[in-house]
Short mmCIF file of C-alpha atoms in Angstrom, two decimals:
data_model
loop_
_atom_site.label_atom_id
_atom_site.label_comp_id
_atom_site.label_asym_id
_atom_site.label_seq_id
_atom_site.Cartn_x
_atom_site.Cartn_y
_atom_site.Cartn_z
CA MET A 23 -14.17 -6.33 -26.25
CA LYS A 24 -14.06 -4.78 -22.77
CA ALA A 25 -12.36 -1.41 -22.45
CA MET A 26 -12.01 1.60 -20.17
CA ILE A 27 -13.53 4.37 -22.29
CA HIS A 28 -13.52 8.11 -21.63
CA ALA A 29 -16.64 9.90 -22.88
CA GLN A 30 -19.33 12.50 -22.13
CA HIS A 31 -17.71 14.11 -19.08
CA ILE A 32 -14.56 16.10 -18.32
CA GLY A 33 -11.95 14.50 -16.06
CA ARG A 34 -12.12 11.12 -14.38
CA GLN A 35 -15.92 11.28 -14.22
CA GLY A 36 -15.89 10.38 -17.91
CA LEU A 37 -14.31 6.95 -17.41
CA GLN A 38 -16.61 4.04 -18.15
CA PHE A 39 -15.87 0.31 -18.14
CA SER A 40 -17.77 -0.70 -21.23
CA THR A 41 -17.92 -2.84 -24.35
CA THR A 42 -16.74 -1.73 -27.78
CA THR A 43 -15.64 -3.27 -31.06
CA ALA A 44 -12.03 -4.30 -31.63
CA GLN A 45 -10.53 -2.89 -34.83
CA ALA A 46 -9.25 -5.39 -37.40
CA PRO A 47 -5.66 -4.73 -38.53
CA GLY A 48 -5.15 -3.03 -41.88
CA GLU A 49 -2.08 -2.89 -44.07
CA GLY A 50 1.09 -2.69 -42.01
CA GLU A 51 -0.79 -3.21 -38.72
CA VAL A 52 -1.10 -5.90 -36.05
CA GLN A 53 -3.76 -6.66 -33.48
CA ILE A 54 -2.52 -7.40 -29.97
CA GLN A 55 -4.41 -9.15 -27.19
CA LEU A 56 -3.23 -7.20 -24.17
CA LYS A 57 -2.07 -9.00 -21.05
CA SER A 58 -1.28 -5.88 -19.07
CA ALA A 59 -1.20 -2.10 -19.34
CA GLY A 60 -0.12 0.94 -17.38
CA ILE A 61 -1.39 4.43 -16.65
CA ASN A 62 0.49 7.74 -16.59
CA HIS A 63 -0.05 11.35 -15.60
CA ARG A 64 -0.47 12.01 -19.30
CA ASP A 65 -3.81 10.19 -19.11
CA LEU A 66 -4.96 12.58 -16.37
CA PHE A 67 -3.95 15.59 -18.47
CA ILE A 68 -5.82 14.22 -21.49
CA MET A 69 -9.00 13.65 -19.48
CA ALA A 70 -8.84 17.14 -18.04
CA ALA A 71 -8.50 18.67 -21.51
CA ARG A 72 -11.31 16.73 -23.19
CA THR A 73 -14.86 18.06 -23.56
CA ALA A 74 -18.25 16.39 -23.36
CA GLN A 75 -18.51 16.71 -27.16
CA ASP A 76 -15.31 14.76 -27.93
CA GLU A 77 -15.54 11.30 -29.43
CA PRO A 78 -15.11 8.39 -26.99
CA LEU A 79 -11.46 7.51 -26.42
CA ILE A 80 -9.68 4.49 -24.97
CA LEU A 81 -6.82 5.85 -22.88
CA GLY A 82 -3.48 4.24 -22.08
CA SER A 83 -0.03 4.42 -23.68
CA ASP A 84 1.64 1.44 -21.95
CA GLY A 85 0.93 -2.17 -22.76
CA ALA A 86 2.20 -5.65 -23.53
CA GLY A 87 0.54 -8.71 -24.97
CA ILE A 88 0.32 -11.37 -27.68
CA ILE A 89 -0.10 -10.73 -31.42
CA VAL A 90 -3.35 -12.42 -32.51
CA GLU A 91 -3.81 -11.07 -36.04
CA ILE A 92 -1.54 -9.55 -38.69
CA GLY A 93 -2.46 -7.24 -41.56
CA THR A 94 -1.02 -7.34 -45.05
CA GLY A 95 2.53 -6.17 -45.67
CA VAL A 96 3.82 -7.01 -42.19
CA HIS A 97 7.18 -8.79 -41.99
CA GLY A 98 9.23 -9.99 -39.04
CA LEU A 99 6.27 -10.55 -36.70
CA SER A 100 4.08 -13.62 -36.24
CA VAL A 101 0.83 -14.56 -34.54
CA GLY A 102 1.72 -15.66 -31.02
CA ASP A 103 4.67 -13.27 -30.57
CA ALA A 104 4.96 -11.67 -27.14
CA VAL A 105 5.42 -7.93 -27.64
CA VAL A 106 5.65 -4.64 -25.80
CA ILE A 107 4.16 -1.48 -27.29
CA HIS A 108 6.30 1.46 -28.38
CA PRO A 109 3.90 4.34 -27.64
CA THR A 110 5.14 7.06 -30.01
CA LEU A 111 3.69 6.89 -33.52
CA HIS A 112 5.63 7.71 -36.72
CA TRP A 113 8.84 8.84 -34.96
CA GLU A 114 11.62 6.58 -36.17
CA HIS A 115 14.93 8.31 -35.41
CA ALA A 116 16.07 10.29 -32.37
CA VAL A 117 17.20 13.32 -34.36
CA ASP A 118 13.95 13.73 -36.33
CA VAL A 119 12.02 15.45 -33.55
CA PRO A 120 8.31 16.05 -34.27
CA THR A 121 6.68 19.31 -33.21
CA VAL A 122 4.29 17.34 -31.01
CA PRO A 123 4.58 13.54 -31.07
CA ASP A 124 1.50 11.42 -31.75
CA ILE A 125 1.10 8.92 -28.95
CA VAL A 126 -0.97 5.79 -28.42
CA GLY A 127 -3.90 6.61 -26.13
CA GLY A 128 -4.52 10.06 -27.61
CA PRO A 129 -5.07 10.83 -30.44
CA THR A 130 -5.44 7.11 -31.25
CA HIS A 131 -7.16 4.53 -29.05
CA GLY A 132 -4.91 3.16 -26.33
CA THR A 133 -4.12 0.16 -24.19
CA LEU A 134 -6.83 0.12 -21.50
CA ALA A 135 -8.70 -2.55 -23.41
CA GLN A 136 -8.55 -6.25 -24.21
CA TYR A 137 -7.24 -5.60 -27.73
CA ILE A 138 -5.38 -2.87 -29.57
CA THR A 139 -4.60 -2.47 -33.27
CA LEU A 140 -1.59 -0.34 -34.21
CA PRO A 141 1.28 -0.12 -36.72
CA ALA A 142 3.52 -3.18 -36.67
CA ARG A 143 6.51 -0.85 -36.18
CA ASN A 144 5.13 -0.11 -32.72
CA ALA A 145 5.23 -3.73 -31.55
CA LEU A 146 8.63 -4.95 -30.36
CA PRO A 147 9.70 -8.20 -28.67
CA LYS A 148 8.88 -8.28 -24.97
CA PRO A 149 12.06 -8.34 -22.83
CA SER A 150 12.41 -11.90 -21.56
CA HIS A 151 13.50 -10.85 -18.06
CA LEU A 152 10.24 -8.99 -17.38
CA SER A 153 6.91 -10.35 -16.19
CA TRP A 154 3.75 -9.36 -18.02
CA GLU A 155 2.93 -6.80 -15.33
CA GLU A 156 6.41 -5.29 -15.59
CA ALA A 157 6.37 -5.18 -19.38
CA GLY A 158 2.92 -3.59 -19.35
CA VAL A 159 4.09 -0.49 -17.43
CA LEU A 160 7.30 -0.02 -19.36
CA SER A 161 6.61 2.01 -22.45
CA LEU A 162 5.97 5.71 -21.93
CA SER A 163 7.79 6.39 -18.66
CA ALA A 164 10.89 4.32 -19.36
CA LEU A 165 11.28 5.78 -22.85
CA THR A 166 10.90 9.33 -21.53
CA ALA A 167 13.50 8.70 -18.82
CA TYR A 168 15.95 7.07 -21.24
CA ARG A 169 15.86 9.91 -23.77
CA ALA A 170 16.05 12.55 -21.03
CA LEU A 171 19.05 10.97 -19.32
CA PHE A 172 21.14 9.75 -22.23
CA THR A 173 20.08 11.27 -25.58
CA ARG A 174 19.37 14.77 -24.30
CA GLY A 175 21.14 14.90 -20.94
CA ALA A 176 24.26 12.91 -21.95
CA LEU A 177 24.61 11.56 -18.41
CA GLN A 178 28.09 10.20 -17.67
CA PRO A 179 29.34 7.78 -15.01
CA GLY A 180 30.39 9.61 -11.85
CA GLU A 181 28.17 12.64 -12.46
CA HIS A 182 25.78 13.90 -9.81
CA ILE A 183 22.12 14.10 -10.85
CA LEU A 184 19.17 15.56 -8.93
CA ILE A 185 15.71 14.05 -9.50
CA PRO A 186 13.03 16.18 -7.80
CA GLY A 187 9.63 14.70 -6.97
CA ILE A 188 10.62 11.04 -6.76
CA GLY A 189 7.74 8.59 -6.89
CA GLY A 190 6.27 9.05 -10.36
CA GLY A 191 6.97 6.61 -13.16
CA VAL A 192 9.54 8.63 -15.13
CA ALA A 193 11.41 9.76 -12.02
CA THR A 194 11.57 6.21 -10.68
CA TYR A 195 12.88 4.81 -13.97
CA ALA A 196 15.40 7.66 -14.09
CA LEU A 197 16.63 6.75 -10.60
CA LEU A 198 17.12 3.09 -11.56
CA MET A 199 18.80 3.96 -14.87
CA ALA A 200 21.10 6.63 -13.44
CA VAL A 201 22.28 4.35 -10.64
CA ALA A 202 22.93 1.55 -13.16
CA ALA A 203 24.88 4.02 -15.32
CA GLY A 204 27.22 4.81 -12.44
CA ALA A 205 25.89 8.25 -11.52
CA LYS A 206 25.42 9.62 -8.01
CA VAL A 207 21.70 10.30 -7.53
CA THR A 208 20.02 12.73 -5.15
CA VAL A 209 16.21 12.77 -5.01
CA THR A 210 13.62 14.98 -3.36
CA SER A 211 10.12 14.36 -2.06
CA ARG A 212 7.70 15.78 0.47
CA SER A 213 7.09 12.21 1.65
CA GLU A 214 9.49 10.62 4.12
CA ALA A 215 8.32 7.16 3.02
CA LYS A 216 9.18 7.93 -0.61
CA ARG A 217 12.58 9.30 0.39
CA LYS A 218 13.34 6.10 2.28
CA GLN A 219 12.23 3.94 -0.64
CA ALA A 220 14.44 5.92 -3.03
CA LEU A 221 17.45 5.31 -0.77
CA HIS A 222 16.61 1.60 -0.81
CA LEU A 223 16.66 1.69 -4.65
CA GLY A 224 20.13 3.21 -4.77
CA ALA A 225 19.81 6.97 -4.28
CA SER A 226 22.79 8.42 -2.41
CA GLN A 227 20.77 11.18 -0.78
CA ALA A 228 17.08 12.02 -0.33
CA LEU A 229 16.00 15.55 0.55
CA ASP A 230 12.74 17.10 1.68
CA SER A 231 11.35 19.10 -1.25
CA HIS A 232 10.67 22.06 1.07
CA GLU A 233 14.18 22.26 2.50
CA ASP A 234 16.69 24.94 1.53
CA TRP A 235 18.97 22.50 -0.23
CA HIS A 236 21.87 24.90 -0.65
CA LEU A 237 22.12 25.28 3.13
CA LYS A 238 22.88 21.59 3.54
CA GLY A 239 26.63 21.35 3.90
CA ASP A 240 26.74 17.76 2.65
CA LEU A 241 24.99 18.41 -0.69
CA GLU A 242 27.54 18.51 -3.49
CA PRO A 243 26.80 20.68 -6.56
CA VAL A 244 24.88 18.74 -9.19
CA ASP A 245 25.83 18.26 -12.83
CA MET A 246 22.30 17.59 -14.08
CA ILE A 247 18.73 18.19 -12.87
CA LEU A 248 15.86 16.17 -14.31
CA ASP A 249 12.85 18.44 -13.93
CA SER A 250 9.17 17.57 -14.32
CA ILE A 251 7.80 20.11 -11.86
CA GLY A 252 8.48 23.53 -13.36
CA GLN A 253 7.72 26.79 -11.62
CA ALA A 254 7.33 25.53 -8.04
CA MET A 255 10.90 24.20 -7.88
CA PHE A 256 12.75 25.94 -10.69
CA PRO A 257 14.24 28.89 -8.72
CA LYS A 258 15.91 26.49 -6.26
CA TYR A 259 17.94 24.77 -8.96
CA PHE A 260 20.37 27.64 -9.48
CA ASP A 261 21.57 27.43 -5.87
CA ILE A 262 22.87 23.89 -6.34
CA ILE A 263 23.75 23.37 -10.01
CA ARG A 264 27.40 23.23 -10.97
CA PRO A 265 28.80 25.73 -13.52
CA GLY A 266 28.35 24.15 -16.93
CA GLY A 267 25.54 21.96 -15.64
CA ARG A 268 22.27 21.23 -17.41
CA ILE A 269 18.61 21.22 -16.52
CA VAL A 270 16.66 18.67 -18.57
CA MET A 271 12.94 19.46 -18.54
CA TYR A 272 10.25 16.92 -19.46
CA GLY A 273 7.18 18.19 -17.57
CA ALA A 274 5.48 21.10 -15.85
CA SER A 275 3.24 19.64 -13.17
CA SER A 276 3.18 22.88 -11.16
CA GLY A 277 2.53 25.19 -14.13
CA ASP A 278 3.97 26.34 -17.44
CA ASP A 279 5.09 29.87 -16.64
CA LEU A 280 8.64 30.48 -15.40
CA THR A 281 10.59 33.52 -14.31
CA VAL A 282 14.09 32.69 -15.51
CA PRO A 283 17.13 34.32 -13.84
CA ILE A 284 19.01 34.96 -17.06
CA ARG A 285 22.34 35.87 -15.43
CA SER A 286 22.17 32.63 -13.45
CA ILE A 287 22.14 30.87 -16.80
CA PHE A 288 24.71 32.67 -18.93
CA PHE A 289 27.39 33.46 -16.32
CA PRO A 290 27.73 29.83 -15.10
CA GLN A 291 26.84 28.60 -18.62
CA VAL A 292 23.94 26.41 -17.52
CA SER A 293 22.06 24.59 -20.30
CA LEU A 294 18.26 24.36 -20.37
CA ILE A 295 17.26 21.29 -22.37
CA GLY A 296 13.75 20.23 -23.34
CA THR A 297 12.71 16.65 -23.98
CA SER A 298 9.51 14.67 -24.47
CA MET A 299 8.88 10.99 -25.13
CA GLY A 300 11.27 9.36 -27.61
CA SER A 301 11.73 7.67 -30.97
CA ARG A 302 11.51 4.03 -32.04
CA GLU A 303 15.29 4.01 -32.34
CA GLU A 304 15.60 5.00 -28.66
CA PHE A 305 12.88 2.55 -27.61
CA VAL A 306 14.88 -0.33 -29.10
CA GLN A 307 18.04 0.96 -27.39
CA MET A 308 16.17 1.31 -24.10
CA LEU A 309 14.86 -2.27 -24.19
CA GLN A 310 18.38 -3.58 -24.85
CA TRP A 311 19.80 -1.39 -22.08
CA LEU A 312 17.25 -2.60 -19.51
CA GLU A 313 18.00 -6.23 -20.34
CA GLU A 314 21.75 -5.66 -20.18
CA HIS A 315 21.46 -4.08 -16.72
CA ASP A 316 18.64 -6.39 -15.53
CA ILE A 317 16.43 -3.43 -14.57
CA HIS A 318 12.87 -4.17 -13.48
CA PRO A 319 10.12 -1.55 -13.18
CA VAL A 320 8.98 -0.63 -9.69
CA ILE A 321 5.31 -1.59 -9.48
CA ASP A 322 3.35 0.20 -6.81
CA ARG A 323 0.04 -1.69 -7.15
CA ILE A 324 -1.76 -3.93 -9.64
CA TYR A 325 -5.41 -3.32 -10.56
CA SER A 326 -7.88 -5.16 -12.76
CA LEU A 327 -9.07 -3.36 -15.89
CA GLN A 328 -12.50 -2.67 -14.40
CA ASP A 329 -10.83 -1.06 -11.36
CA THR A 330 -8.76 1.40 -13.40
CA VAL A 331 -10.67 4.35 -11.90
CA GLU A 332 -9.22 3.45 -8.49
CA ALA A 333 -5.74 3.40 -9.98
CA PHE A 334 -6.24 6.89 -11.40
CA GLU A 335 -7.45 8.12 -8.01
CA ARG A 336 -4.24 6.88 -6.40
CA MET A 337 -2.18 8.59 -9.09
CA ALA A 338 -4.11 11.86 -8.89
CA ASN A 339 -3.53 11.93 -5.14
CA GLY A 340 0.21 11.41 -5.59
CA GLU A 341 0.19 8.29 -3.43
CA GLN A 342 2.11 5.87 -5.65
CA PHE A 343 5.81 5.09 -5.80
CA GLY A 344 6.64 3.74 -9.23
CA ASN A 345 4.12 2.41 -11.71
CA LEU A 346 0.46 1.45 -11.46
CA ALA A 347 -0.17 -1.72 -13.42
CA ILE A 348 -3.47 -2.78 -15.00
CA LEU A 349 -4.03 -6.51 -15.41
CA VAL A 350 -6.17 -6.74 -18.51
CA GLU A 351 -6.98 -10.45 -18.31
#
């Protein structure tokens, strides 16, 4: 089969469009012929952390396709079923949080290939309202946003949420979901074009990331901040968060180390909440929720599998708004 394989070099230089052998499904597994896939910042982080001595790896955590072969002991799925991939392995229930979740596309082979073999529990019916391209970019980002907003953040209708750094996959899904849930959404970006696009998608307000937000007289205090940036933005949050508010953190794109103003946390009783990925239970809930609210992913551009390197370049440069889709066929 054709696949985008990472090997021999650190970073994006290690990506090769090559041929490898598809793995036959074992007990409890299915083989899926992929129609489409998606890429995420997680893939960039994995490539940056790998060494020239690591075994070749097929990246990609998002994907959708058709089941073409079923292993022994699989029930409830059939050859020909259209499915979307749940990317988190062996995490069934929301409350049973793993120390570090195992995810399709690292440590196991991922979706940037013509075929993938994985546990049958990780293949769920494709939402009927989504195209193949939309379903293929759904998995990782939408699940992360859903758990962050609702399981961990307990977002309620009428609350005010701030989403810094709009444009990435998780942030864009969070905007769509929060608006559909009846929240007031404020976003930030350095890009005027991205701010305008966020307003078009339902954001109530769009701020320049470099502004002093607390000096804007029309910015109401926020109940919840969905943070993926970390140290570069973190100090600004305490100027605008409401007493009793919460900061839900799912990333650290600007660095891991924080200087935390402790009195700014305990006096106004602000909650710091960590989250990452999500369980199968939440993935099922998320798929049902998207169908109920008729939410479609925002697709920035569509690339062929052999042009995946170009897609990663666009992502690394921060140029996209929404998801970058890979058409496997």
